[in-house]
Structures are given as structure tokens and as C-alpha cells.
């Protein structure tokens, strides 16, 4: 009958949606360019790993240099990159001066009479500056590095003297603890400084850097400078007839030969080692950026040119830059900074490293044809092989102060716009990913679970979290899942993991407990058992302002994070790398919602996001933890292993349904139905006929 026929047709339409083909994607033809040489562009990881680390024999596969600080002639000082020192905490790299930072420096300024006698000097409070396993001595030989004029010089360079390093550069220099022999006492001692002289062994053609003298540097690779004699910290000893007692002798590196010894009052070069904190570094590059006086520059980069560090400028309002490999377009937009912002593109034509840079004043598009013309090359440029970024030089001038460092933001590949009412699994993972400025090419939503009022809960799709294995996507509640909830009812503090914490500690909060209750146990108020099974746990890191540390929590739902109160985006994901700006994701109206981050200025407050503050005031504010005026808009992560696609269509359960779909309508996930034998569907392009067959039902052609 008619009713049965309509029901069957409705089933056929549903099958069509489940078995539909994936939309096709076009691909650009790759250019002939290649990635820049590692000696002209190096990531933070490359500066730490084995890329530049010398081998056991002191040679290296790759030699790279950095510009950092100045020498005593007030010229830029260059340093060899030597890789991470595991004896120093955090992201770091050892660096060794590629040329003297100072010359004519004595190891010890005074040499007492009587060359054959042991030469000692009295010292006070040596134990406060040198660490001994025994009682620190009150007198030492003249070749004692810890009490030497050479060490005094190095300490002054890295602390009170402003001629060699800026204050920001000094902060970037980690202290390194090194061990040296006290030949008078016959024991080792340690010193801890930001600059230190290297270790040597007499007659070797290698010298050693690092906290454990683990990094060997061969003469030909690292210190083969003509007529260069550089002080080491290791005491010397006589093997011939120098006419001096061993107490007066120190090892030095002879660039033409090997490690030798000489008397402490000689005026030799200073080529120290140091360690750089790379925690705020994006990369290093030898490219030249455009300036106000030179608004467009380009050229090749000579082999051996030292690189300059680019620091993370994500909080500096530099702007954003997108590139499209299909069209060859680079779209750069300057942010709100008053600094001169430059677009920089760096590549390699197969032979030479090259760069192109243009000053950006608003929003500008640069095509690869313009870059080829500026460089005078004919080969195609593949933007996916290039390094592209925006930067500014944070210099001091008559208008504003600066730290003298370069800050940058990396370019992002432009995401193709899609229909946000239908998304494949791949698109759920890749096409909805926010850009680093918190905006997005595609904004899409999913219906998943229910809110506290029993209504369907909608979530923004944020793309794959690389910190979680398998096919997945991060989701963020598009509206409150719960209204009017306290962060914590205990304003005096709490206990977490066996220790006392402040009231704004997320791990011990009522907020976290409420989120865990939604996904744990048998309660299906918010999510069905099947939905709970689809939710991955996400490990996130949060600050504990009471002891100045961080801790991690791992849950299926979690509150988002923010850096601090003020005009800030909020962040989701296991590494807080899903940046969400207010205009795109959390609106211009509605109730405040809790974040997991504490207010660093008040231990009774946690941060909350204020959707109603757009253009009116700070978007992130500290609010008392006991306030019950705030809502909950958490993030989660969905396991997409068994998902085919998502669609905003609403198949009729009875009869035929047809209608237009609003562009902002939330989609629902469609799971893989092949294992439950739904049926089959086929179509003929030429005739426009779709044949659908439900299992155990006679096929119908329509």
C-alpha cells in the first residue's frame, strides 16, 4: 500500500546517505624547489637533536652557526650549534664561539717571582663559587679556573657587562655546571656559569664542551682559525723544560696544531661555550627580512652564513599568513602591532638557498610568480617545500622600548572551504582545524549527547588531536552543557594528590568532578553508553600556582585553558594547540563559562571566559571560585574509527522528506553500517537513476 511504499522509499534515502561517495579533492602539481638547507634554516628540534651534534671524533655531518650577542669589537658574535646538553633542563642547545669574543685575555693577571716554585694565591669564600666534595681550600694554584681572571671575565660578560649581550639574551643563557681539576688539592670541583671555558687534554686535536665534557670538537671542524690560541679551563703540566712550575701552566688550544700548555699570564683569545634556552624559540634562519627602508628584498644565502633565532611571536599580535599550494598565493595580514612586519619566504632551488621578503602594511597577497621574478629564477616554486613566516624586529627606538630580538609566526597551509553540512571522516579531522590566530576556514558543528535540560548538545568540530592516537577530532561545546555551576565550593583550599592546594586548583575542583560524573558510571543523562564509548580521554596540563609547578589530568571531558586574564583566546587539545578566538567560537552573548586555568593574581579565583565582552572589555576574567553564575562549556575528543561521515540531513522516518539545509545546522555522525548488512545502493550518472535495496526488501527503482 501507499504507507508501506513511503516507508520503503525513506529507508532507501537513508541508505544513499550512508553509502555515498567521498567528494573528490584536487591536487597541485609540485614545483621543482626543495626545502632550505639545514645550515640556513633550522627548527628548534634540529638545533637540539643530532642534526648539528658532533660525532665522537669531533667532526659533524652538519655545521650550523647562530648570531648571538656581540664581541669586544661590537660586531655580531657567531657561535657553532652543538645540540642539546642532557645535563641542562628543558629545551636547549650548546653553543661554542666560532671566533674570539675577546682577545688578549690573561688566565691570571699576576705571576709571582720564582718560576720554579709552586705559585699559589689566597682565596676567600671559594666554596660559595666552586663546589667541592671536600672542604673548599683557602689557597689555590694560579691555574685554578674557578678563581681565575678568565672566569671573572666570562662571568662579567654574562651578568653586569652590557656590551656583549642584551638583557633578553642573558636571560636566554642557561647556566652549565662543569667539572675541573684542582691540581693543588688533587680533587675535582664544579663551577656553574652561563659562559665557560672548554676542557682539553694535552696533545689531543679535540677540545670538549658540555656539562659532562661529552661534546668533542675537532680542530679542522670548529677551531681552525689562523693564529688562534684560545684558553681552556684545564690546568696544565710540564712534560719538557718550560722553566715554570706546573701551578703556573694552563692548557690552551693551538688552532694550527693541538692542545698545549702555557703560562697563565699570556694574553690569549676567549672562545667560550654556553647553553641557550630554546623554550621560546620557533626556529633559526639566515634569511634577511625587509625593513622600512628596504620594503622588498631577495637574494641567495651564502654557504656558512650564520642564522638568527626567531622567537615565538604568537602573543605579539604580529598577524597571520596563509599559503595555497594550488594557486601559489601567499596571503599575509599584519596584526595590531606598531612594529614593521615582514613576510619572509625561504627556499632552495636545488643548488642555492634563497630568500624573499616584503614589508606588510595591511593584507597583501604575494604570488610565487612575483618571487621568481624578484629572484630571477625560472624553476617552479613549491610552497609546501618553502619556509614561510611573518616577523618583526623588536628593537628600541624613539617611540617604544624593545628587547632586540626577532619574533615570528609561521605560515599555515590554507584549508579548503567545504560544505559544513556534510563532512567525511578525513574532513572531520582536517578541514575544521582552527588557524593559529583562532579563526577557521570552516566552522562546523556536531550533535552529540544532551545538555542538562535534556536537549541535543551541539559541539564545534576542531580537528584531530595529534596527542591522541587513532582517528579522532576535538570537540568544544557550542553552548553550555550545564548552567550555573561553581568552580569550587571550598574557598579555603583543597587537597589533591596528597598535598594542599589552593581553591582554584582544577584537579581538585567541583568543576572537574562534575565533568567526570557526566562520562563515568551508568548515568545516561548526558551521554548514552555508546556515546561514552566513543569519547577518548585527553591528558591536559594545568598550572598549580601554589607551588609554581604544573600537573596533568586525564578525562573524557575537560575545561579549556587560557594564559591569563585579559584579551586572550582560549585553548583546547592535549597540548592546548587548538586556539579559539571569541568571534569565531564563543560568541558575543551568553553566560560566562569556567576555564580550568587559575587566576595567578588571586588564589581564590579561576579564569572564566565572557562571551558578552566582545569589543566591550577583557574576554578572560578572574572570578571567585564559589560564584554560581558561570556555566560549563567543556571540550572532549571523539574516536572516529567507526565513523563514515557526518551530515546535517534529517531522513524521514515515515515517507519521503526533502528540504534545504541551513549552512550553520549541526551535523550528526553516521557510523559504518557495513557490518550490520543494511543493504546496497548504486547509481548511474548518465540516467540519473539510483537503485537502493534494503536488506530483505525487494529493490525499488526511482
CSV table of C-alpha atoms in Angstrom, one decimal, residues 34-439:
chain,number,residue,atom,x,y,z
A,34,UNK,CA,63.3,21.9,-2.3
A,35,UNK,CA,63.5,22.6,1.4
A,36,UNK,CA,66.1,25.0,2.7
A,37,UNK,CA,69.5,23.6,3.8
A,38,UNK,CA,69.6,22.9,7.5
A,39,UNK,CA,72.5,25.2,7.8
A,40,UNK,CA,70.3,28.1,6.5
A,41,UNK,CA,67.1,27.2,8.3
A,42,UNK,CA,66.9,25.0,11.4
A,43,UNK,CA,63.9,24.1,13.6
A,44,UNK,CA,64.1,24.1,17.3
A,45,UNK,CA,64.1,20.2,17.2
A,46,UNK,CA,67.1,20.3,14.8
A,47,UNK,CA,69.1,22.6,17.0
A,48,UNK,CA,68.6,20.1,19.8
A,49,UNK,CA,68.8,16.7,18.2
A,50,UNK,CA,71.7,15.0,16.3
A,51,UNK,CA,71.4,17.3,13.3
A,52,UNK,CA,74.3,19.5,14.5
A,53,UNK,CA,75.7,17.4,17.3
A,54,UNK,CA,79.4,16.5,16.7
A,55,UNK,CA,80.4,12.8,16.4
A,56,UNK,CA,82.8,11.1,18.8
A,57,UNK,CA,85.8,12.1,16.7
A,58,UNK,CA,84.7,15.8,16.9
A,59,UNK,CA,83.6,16.1,13.3
A,60,UNK,CA,80.0,16.7,12.3
A,61,UNK,CA,77.7,15.9,9.3
A,62,UNK,CA,76.2,19.4,9.5
A,63,UNK,CA,77.8,22.6,10.7
A,64,UNK,CA,75.5,25.3,11.7
A,65,UNK,CA,76.0,28.7,13.3
A,66,UNK,CA,74.0,31.3,15.2
A,67,UNK,CA,74.4,35.0,15.6
A,68,UNK,CA,74.0,35.8,19.3
A,69,UNK,CA,75.4,38.8,21.2
A,70,UNK,CA,78.5,40.8,20.2
A,71,UNK,CA,82.2,40.5,20.6
A,72,UNK,CA,84.6,43.0,22.1
A,73,UNK,CA,84.8,44.9,18.7
A,74,UNK,CA,81.0,45.3,19.0
A,75,UNK,CA,80.4,43.1,15.9
A,76,UNK,CA,77.9,40.3,15.8
A,77,UNK,CA,79.3,37.2,17.5
A,78,UNK,CA,78.8,33.9,15.8
A,79,UNK,CA,78.5,30.5,17.6
A,80,UNK,CA,78.5,26.9,16.5
A,81,UNK,CA,75.4,24.9,17.3
A,82,UNK,CA,76.3,21.7,19.1
A,83,UNK,CA,72.9,20.1,20.1
A,84,UNK,CA,71.2,19.6,23.4
A,85,UNK,CA,73.0,19.1,26.7
A,86,UNK,CA,71.1,16.5,28.6
A,87,UNK,CA,72.7,17.8,31.8
A,88,UNK,CA,70.8,21.0,31.4
A,89,UNK,CA,67.0,21.0,32.0
A,90,UNK,CA,64.5,21.9,29.2
A,91,UNK,CA,64.8,22.6,25.5
A,92,UNK,CA,68.4,23.8,25.0
A,93,UNK,CA,71.4,23.7,22.8
A,94,UNK,CA,75.1,24.0,23.5
A,95,UNK,CA,76.9,26.8,21.5
A,96,UNK,CA,80.6,27.4,21.1
A,97,UNK,CA,82.1,30.7,19.9
A,98,UNK,CA,83.1,30.4,16.3
A,99,UNK,CA,85.6,33.2,16.7
A,100,UNK,CA,87.1,35.0,19.7
A,101,UNK,CA,84.6,37.0,21.7
A,102,UNK,CA,87.5,38.8,23.4
A,103,UNK,CA,91.3,38.8,22.8
A,104,UNK,CA,94.4,39.4,24.8
A,105,UNK,CA,92.9,37.9,27.9
A,106,UNK,CA,95.2,36.5,30.6
A,107,UNK,CA,94.2,33.4,32.5
A,108,UNK,CA,95.6,35.0,35.7
A,109,UNK,CA,96.9,38.6,35.8
A,110,UNK,CA,99.8,38.2,38.2
A,111,UNK,CA,102.7,35.8,38.2
A,112,UNK,CA,104.8,35.7,41.4
A,113,UNK,CA,108.6,35.7,41.4
A,114,UNK,CA,110.5,32.4,41.4
A,115,UNK,CA,109.4,30.5,38.3
A,116,UNK,CA,110.3,27.1,39.7
A,117,UNK,CA,108.3,27.5,42.9
A,118,UNK,CA,104.7,26.5,43.3
A,119,UNK,CA,102.6,29.6,42.7
A,120,UNK,CA,99.5,30.0,44.9
A,121,UNK,CA,97.2,32.7,45.8
A,122,UNK,CA,94.9,33.1,48.7
A,123,UNK,CA,91.1,32.9,48.1
A,124,UNK,CA,88.2,33.7,50.4
A,125,UNK,CA,84.7,32.1,50.2
A,126,UNK,CA,85.8,29.8,47.3
A,127,UNK,CA,83.2,27.3,48.4
A,128,UNK,CA,80.4,29.7,47.6
A,129,UNK,CA,81.5,29.9,43.9
A,130,UNK,CA,83.1,26.5,43.4
A,131,UNK,CA,81.6,23.2,44.7
A,132,UNK,CA,84.0,20.7,46.3
A,133,UNK,CA,83.2,17.3,47.7
A,134,UNK,CA,85.7,18.2,50.5
A,135,UNK,CA,86.3,21.4,52.4
A,136,UNK,CA,87.0,24.2,49.9
A,137,UNK,CA,90.6,25.4,50.0
A,138,UNK,CA,91.8,28.8,51.1
A,139,UNK,CA,94.6,28.9,48.7
A,140,UNK,CA,94.9,27.6,45.1
A,141,UNK,CA,97.4,27.4,42.3
A,142,UNK,CA,97.4,30.2,39.7
A,143,UNK,CA,96.0,27.7,37.2
A,144,UNK,CA,92.8,27.2,39.2
A,145,UNK,CA,90.0,28.1,36.7
A,146,UNK,CA,87.3,28.7,39.4
A,147,UNK,CA,89.4,31.5,40.9
A,148,UNK,CA,90.9,32.8,37.6
A,149,UNK,CA,90.7,36.2,35.9
A,150,UNK,CA,89.5,34.3,32.8
A,151,UNK,CA,86.4,33.1,34.6
A,152,UNK,CA,85.8,36.5,36.2
A,153,UNK,CA,85.8,37.9,32.6
A,154,UNK,CA,83.3,35.4,31.4
A,155,UNK,CA,81.0,35.9,34.4
A,156,UNK,CA,81.0,39.7,33.9
A,157,UNK,CA,80.1,39.3,30.2
A,158,UNK,CA,77.0,37.3,31.1
A,159,UNK,CA,75.9,39.4,34.1
A,160,UNK,CA,76.8,43.0,34.6
A,161,UNK,CA,78.5,44.0,31.4
A,162,UNK,CA,76.0,45.2,28.8
A,163,UNK,CA,78.5,45.3,25.8
A,164,UNK,CA,78.3,41.7,24.9
A,165,UNK,CA,74.7,40.6,25.5
A,166,UNK,CA,71.3,42.2,25.8
A,167,UNK,CA,69.3,41.6,29.0
A,168,UNK,CA,67.0,39.3,27.0
A,169,UNK,CA,70.0,37.3,25.6
A,170,UNK,CA,71.3,37.0,29.1
A,171,UNK,CA,68.0,35.5,30.3
A,172,UNK,CA,68.1,33.0,27.4
A,173,UNK,CA,71.6,31.7,28.5
A,174,UNK,CA,71.3,28.7,30.8
A,175,UNK,CA,73.8,28.0,33.5
A,176,UNK,CA,76.0,24.9,32.9
A,177,UNK,CA,77.8,23.1,35.6
A,178,UNK,CA,81.2,21.8,34.5
A,179,UNK,CA,84.0,19.9,36.3
A,180,UNK,CA,87.6,20.9,36.6
A,181,UNK,CA,90.7,19.5,38.4
A,182,UNK,CA,92.2,21.3,41.4
A,183,UNK,CA,95.8,20.1,40.9
A,184,UNK,CA,96.9,21.6,44.3
A,185,UNK,CA,94.3,19.6,46.2
A,186,UNK,CA,94.2,16.7,43.8
A,187,UNK,CA,90.4,16.7,43.6
A,188,UNK,CA,87.7,17.8,41.2
A,189,UNK,CA,85.4,20.8,41.7
A,190,UNK,CA,82.5,22.2,39.8
A,191,UNK,CA,81.6,25.7,38.6
A,192,UNK,CA,78.2,26.8,37.4
A,193,UNK,CA,78.1,29.7,34.9
A,194,UNK,CA,76.4,31.0,31.7
A,195,UNK,CA,79.7,31.2,29.9
A,196,UNK,CA,82.5,28.7,30.5
A,197,UNK,CA,85.9,27.8,29.0
A,198,UNK,CA,86.2,24.4,27.4
A,199,UNK,CA,88.0,21.3,28.6
A,200,UNK,CA,91.1,19.9,27.0
A,201,UNK,CA,93.6,17.1,27.1
A,202,UNK,CA,97.2,17.8,26.3
A,203,UNK,CA,98.4,16.8,22.8
A,204,UNK,CA,94.8,16.0,21.5
A,205,UNK,CA,93.4,17.7,18.5
A,206,UNK,CA,89.9,17.9,20.2
A,207,UNK,CA,88.5,20.1,22.9
A,208,UNK,CA,85.3,19.4,24.9
A,209,UNK,CA,82.1,21.3,25.7
A,210,UNK,CA,79.0,20.4,27.7
A,211,UNK,CA,78.2,19.6,31.3
A,212,UNK,CA,80.0,16.3,31.1
A,213,UNK,CA,82.6,17.2,28.6
A,214,UNK,CA,80.6,15.0,26.2
A,215,UNK,CA,80.8,17.1,23.1
A,216,UNK,CA,84.1,16.8,21.3
A,217,UNK,CA,85.2,19.5,18.8
A,218,UNK,CA,87.9,18.7,16.2
A,219,UNK,CA,90.4,21.2,15.1
A,220,UNK,CA,89.6,21.2,11.5
A,221,UNK,CA,85.8,21.5,12.1
A,222,UNK,CA,85.5,24.0,14.9
A,223,UNK,CA,88.6,25.9,15.9
A,224,UNK,CA,90.9,26.0,12.9
A,225,UNK,CA,91.3,29.8,12.9
A,226,UNK,CA,94.7,31.2,11.7
A,227,UNK,CA,97.0,32.1,14.6
A,228,UNK,CA,94.2,31.5,17.1
A,229,UNK,CA,95.3,30.5,20.7
A,230,UNK,CA,92.3,30.0,22.9
A,231,UNK,CA,92.2,29.5,26.6
A,232,UNK,CA,90.8,26.2,28.0
A,233,UNK,CA,89.9,25.8,31.7
A,234,UNK,CA,92.0,22.7,32.3
A,235,UNK,CA,95.2,23.0,34.3
A,236,UNK,CA,98.5,22.2,32.5
A,237,UNK,CA,101.5,20.2,33.5
A,238,UNK,CA,105.1,20.2,32.3
A,239,UNK,CA,106.5,17.5,30.1
A,240,UNK,CA,109.6,19.3,29.0
A,241,UNK,CA,111.5,22.2,30.4
A,242,UNK,CA,109.3,25.3,30.3
A,243,UNK,CA,111.0,26.8,33.2
A,244,UNK,CA,107.7,27.2,35.1
A,245,UNK,CA,106.2,25.2,37.9
A,246,UNK,CA,103.0,23.2,36.9
A,247,UNK,CA,101.0,25.6,39.1
A,248,UNK,CA,101.5,28.3,36.5
A,249,UNK,CA,100.6,26.3,33.5
A,250,UNK,CA,97.1,26.1,31.8
A,251,UNK,CA,96.1,24.3,28.6
A,252,UNK,CA,95.2,26.2,25.5
A,253,UNK,CA,94.1,25.2,22.0
A,254,UNK,CA,96.6,26.0,19.2
A,255,UNK,CA,94.4,26.2,16.1
A,256,UNK,CA,97.4,25.1,13.9
A,257,UNK,CA,98.3,22.1,16.0
A,258,UNK,CA,96.8,20.6,19.1
A,259,UNK,CA,96.2,21.2,22.8
A,260,UNK,CA,99.3,22.6,24.6
A,261,UNK,CA,100.2,24.3,27.8
A,262,UNK,CA,101.4,27.8,28.6
A,263,UNK,CA,101.9,30.2,31.4
A,264,UNK,CA,98.9,31.8,33.0
A,265,UNK,CA,99.9,35.5,32.2
A,266,UNK,CA,99.8,35.0,28.4
A,267,UNK,CA,97.3,37.1,26.5
A,268,UNK,CA,95.2,34.6,24.6
A,269,UNK,CA,91.8,34.6,22.9
A,270,UNK,CA,88.5,33.9,24.7
A,271,UNK,CA,86.2,31.4,22.9
A,272,UNK,CA,83.8,30.1,25.4
A,273,UNK,CA,80.8,27.8,25.3
A,274,UNK,CA,77.3,28.5,26.6
A,275,UNK,CA,73.9,27.0,26.6
A,276,UNK,CA,70.7,28.6,25.1
A,277,UNK,CA,67.2,28.1,26.5
A,278,UNK,CA,65.1,27.3,23.4
A,279,UNK,CA,61.8,27.1,25.1
A,280,UNK,CA,60.5,30.2,23.4
A,281,UNK,CA,62.3,29.7,20.1
A,282,UNK,CA,60.5,28.7,16.9
A,283,UNK,CA,63.4,28.3,14.5
A,284,UNK,CA,66.6,29.9,13.3
A,285,UNK,CA,67.2,31.3,9.8
A,286,UNK,CA,69.9,33.0,7.7
A,287,UNK,CA,67.3,34.9,5.6
A,288,UNK,CA,67.2,38.7,5.6
A,289,UNK,CA,63.9,40.4,6.3
A,290,UNK,CA,62.5,43.5,4.6
A,291,UNK,CA,62.6,46.8,6.5
A,292,UNK,CA,61.0,50.2,6.3
A,293,UNK,CA,64.0,51.5,4.2
A,294,UNK,CA,64.1,48.3,2.1
A,295,UNK,CA,60.5,47.2,1.8
A,296,UNK,CA,61.2,44.3,-0.6
A,297,UNK,CA,64.5,42.3,-0.6
A,298,UNK,CA,65.6,39.0,-2.0
A,299,UNK,CA,68.7,37.0,-2.8
A,300,UNK,CA,70.7,33.9,-2.2
A,301,UNK,CA,72.2,32.8,1.1
A,302,UNK,CA,75.9,32.1,1.0
A,303,UNK,CA,77.1,28.8,2.4
A,304,UNK,CA,78.3,29.2,6.0
A,305,UNK,CA,76.1,32.3,6.7
A,306,UNK,CA,75.1,32.3,10.4
A,307,UNK,CA,71.4,32.1,11.3
A,308,UNK,CA,69.5,34.3,13.7
A,309,UNK,CA,67.0,33.0,16.2
A,310,UNK,CA,63.3,33.7,15.7
A,311,UNK,CA,61.3,33.6,18.9
A,312,UNK,CA,57.6,32.6,19.2
A,313,UNK,CA,55.6,35.7,18.4
A,314,UNK,CA,52.1,34.2,18.8
A,315,UNK,CA,51.4,36.6,21.6
A,316,UNK,CA,52.8,39.6,19.9
A,317,UNK,CA,49.9,40.4,17.6
A,318,UNK,CA,52.2,40.1,14.5
A,319,UNK,CA,49.4,38.9,12.2
A,320,UNK,CA,48.8,35.8,10.2
A,321,UNK,CA,49.9,34.2,6.9
A,322,UNK,CA,48.3,31.5,4.8
A,323,UNK,CA,49.7,29.8,1.6
A,324,UNK,CA,47.9,27.9,-1.1
A,325,UNK,CA,50.0,25.3,-3.0
A,326,UNK,CA,47.4,25.2,-5.8
A,327,UNK,CA,47.4,28.8,-6.7
A,328,UNK,CA,50.8,29.7,-5.5
A,329,UNK,CA,49.4,32.6,-3.4
A,330,UNK,CA,50.6,33.7,0.0
A,331,UNK,CA,48.1,35.9,1.9
A,332,UNK,CA,49.7,37.9,4.7
A,333,UNK,CA,47.8,40.0,7.1
A,334,UNK,CA,49.5,42.4,9.6
A,335,UNK,CA,48.2,42.3,13.1
A,336,UNK,CA,47.8,45.2,15.5
A,337,UNK,CA,51.5,45.7,16.3
A,338,UNK,CA,53.1,49.0,15.6
A,339,UNK,CA,56.3,47.3,14.5
A,340,UNK,CA,57.4,46.8,10.9
A,341,UNK,CA,56.1,43.4,9.9
A,342,UNK,CA,57.8,41.5,7.1
A,343,UNK,CA,56.7,38.4,5.2
A,344,UNK,CA,59.7,36.1,4.7
A,345,UNK,CA,59.8,33.1,2.3
A,346,UNK,CA,62.8,30.9,2.2
A,347,UNK,CA,63.6,28.0,-0.1
A,348,UNK,CA,66.2,26.2,-2.2
A,349,UNK,CA,66.4,25.9,-6.0
A,350,UNK,CA,68.3,22.6,-5.8
A,351,UNK,CA,71.6,24.4,-5.6
A,352,UNK,CA,71.4,27.6,-3.6
A,353,UNK,CA,69.3,28.7,-0.6
A,354,UNK,CA,67.3,31.8,-1.4
A,355,UNK,CA,65.0,34.2,0.4
A,356,UNK,CA,62.3,36.7,-0.5
A,357,UNK,CA,60.9,39.3,2.0
A,358,UNK,CA,58.3,42.0,1.7
A,359,UNK,CA,57.1,44.6,4.2
A,360,UNK,CA,53.4,44.0,5.0
A,361,UNK,CA,51.2,47.0,5.9
A,362,UNK,CA,47.7,45.5,5.8
A,363,UNK,CA,46.5,42.4,3.9
A,364,UNK,CA,48.6,41.6,0.9
A,365,UNK,CA,48.8,38.6,-1.5
A,366,UNK,CA,52.2,37.6,-2.9
A,367,UNK,CA,52.3,35.0,-5.7
A,368,UNK,CA,55.2,32.7,-6.5
A,369,UNK,CA,55.5,34.4,-9.9
A,370,UNK,CA,56.5,37.6,-8.1
A,371,UNK,CA,59.0,35.7,-6.0
A,372,UNK,CA,60.5,34.1,-9.1
A,373,UNK,CA,60.7,37.4,-10.8
A,374,UNK,CA,62.5,39.0,-7.9
A,375,UNK,CA,65.0,36.2,-7.7
A,376,UNK,CA,65.5,35.9,-11.4
A,377,UNK,CA,64.7,32.2,-11.4
A,378,UNK,CA,62.6,30.2,-13.9
A,379,UNK,CA,62.0,27.0,-12.0
A,380,UNK,CA,58.7,26.5,-10.3
A,381,UNK,CA,58.4,27.2,-6.6
A,382,UNK,CA,56.6,24.6,-4.5
A,383,UNK,CA,55.3,26.4,-1.4
A,384,UNK,CA,54.9,23.2,0.5
A,385,UNK,CA,58.7,22.9,0.4
A,386,UNK,CA,59.4,26.5,1.5
A,387,UNK,CA,59.5,28.0,4.9
A,388,UNK,CA,57.1,31.0,5.2
A,389,UNK,CA,56.5,33.3,8.1
A,390,UNK,CA,55.8,36.8,9.4
A,391,UNK,CA,58.3,38.6,11.7
A,392,UNK,CA,59.3,41.8,13.3
A,393,UNK,CA,62.4,43.1,15.0
A,394,UNK,CA,61.6,44.2,18.5
A,395,UNK,CA,64.1,47.0,18.6
A,396,UNK,CA,64.2,50.0,20.9
A,397,UNK,CA,63.7,53.3,19.2
A,398,UNK,CA,62.4,56.8,20.0
A,399,UNK,CA,58.8,55.6,20.2
A,400,UNK,CA,59.0,52.3,22.1
A,401,UNK,CA,61.3,50.0,24.0
A,402,UNK,CA,62.3,46.6,22.8
A,403,UNK,CA,64.4,43.6,23.7
A,404,UNK,CA,66.4,43.4,20.4
A,405,UNK,CA,65.0,40.0,19.5
A,406,UNK,CA,63.1,38.9,16.3
A,407,UNK,CA,59.6,37.4,16.8
A,408,UNK,CA,57.8,35.3,14.2
A,409,UNK,CA,54.7,33.4,13.4
A,410,UNK,CA,54.8,30.5,11.0
A,411,UNK,CA,52.6,30.4,7.9
A,412,UNK,CA,49.8,27.8,7.7
A,413,UNK,CA,48.5,25.9,4.7
A,414,UNK,CA,45.2,27.4,3.6
A,415,UNK,CA,42.4,25.0,4.4
A,416,UNK,CA,40.0,24.4,1.5
A,417,UNK,CA,36.5,25.7,2.2
A,418,UNK,CA,33.9,22.9,2.3
A,419,UNK,CA,30.2,22.4,2.7
A,420,UNK,CA,29.8,22.4,6.5
A,421,UNK,CA,26.6,20.4,6.4
A,422,UNK,CA,28.4,17.2,5.2
A,423,UNK,CA,31.8,16.1,6.2
A,424,UNK,CA,33.8,12.9,5.6
A,425,UNK,CA,35.9,11.4,8.4
A,426,UNK,CA,39.0,13.0,6.9
A,427,UNK,CA,37.3,16.4,6.8
A,428,UNK,CA,36.2,16.0,10.4
A,429,UNK,CA,39.9,15.5,11.3
A,430,UNK,CA,41.5,18.1,9.0
A,431,UNK,CA,39.1,20.7,7.4
A,432,UNK,CA,37.8,22.2,10.7
A,433,UNK,CA,41.2,22.8,12.3
A,434,UNK,CA,41.4,26.4,13.6
A,435,UNK,CA,44.3,28.5,12.4
A,436,UNK,CA,46.8,29.7,15.0
A,437,UNK,CA,45.1,33.0,15.4
A,438,UNK,CA,41.9,31.2,16.5
A,439,UNK,CA,39.9,31.8,13.2
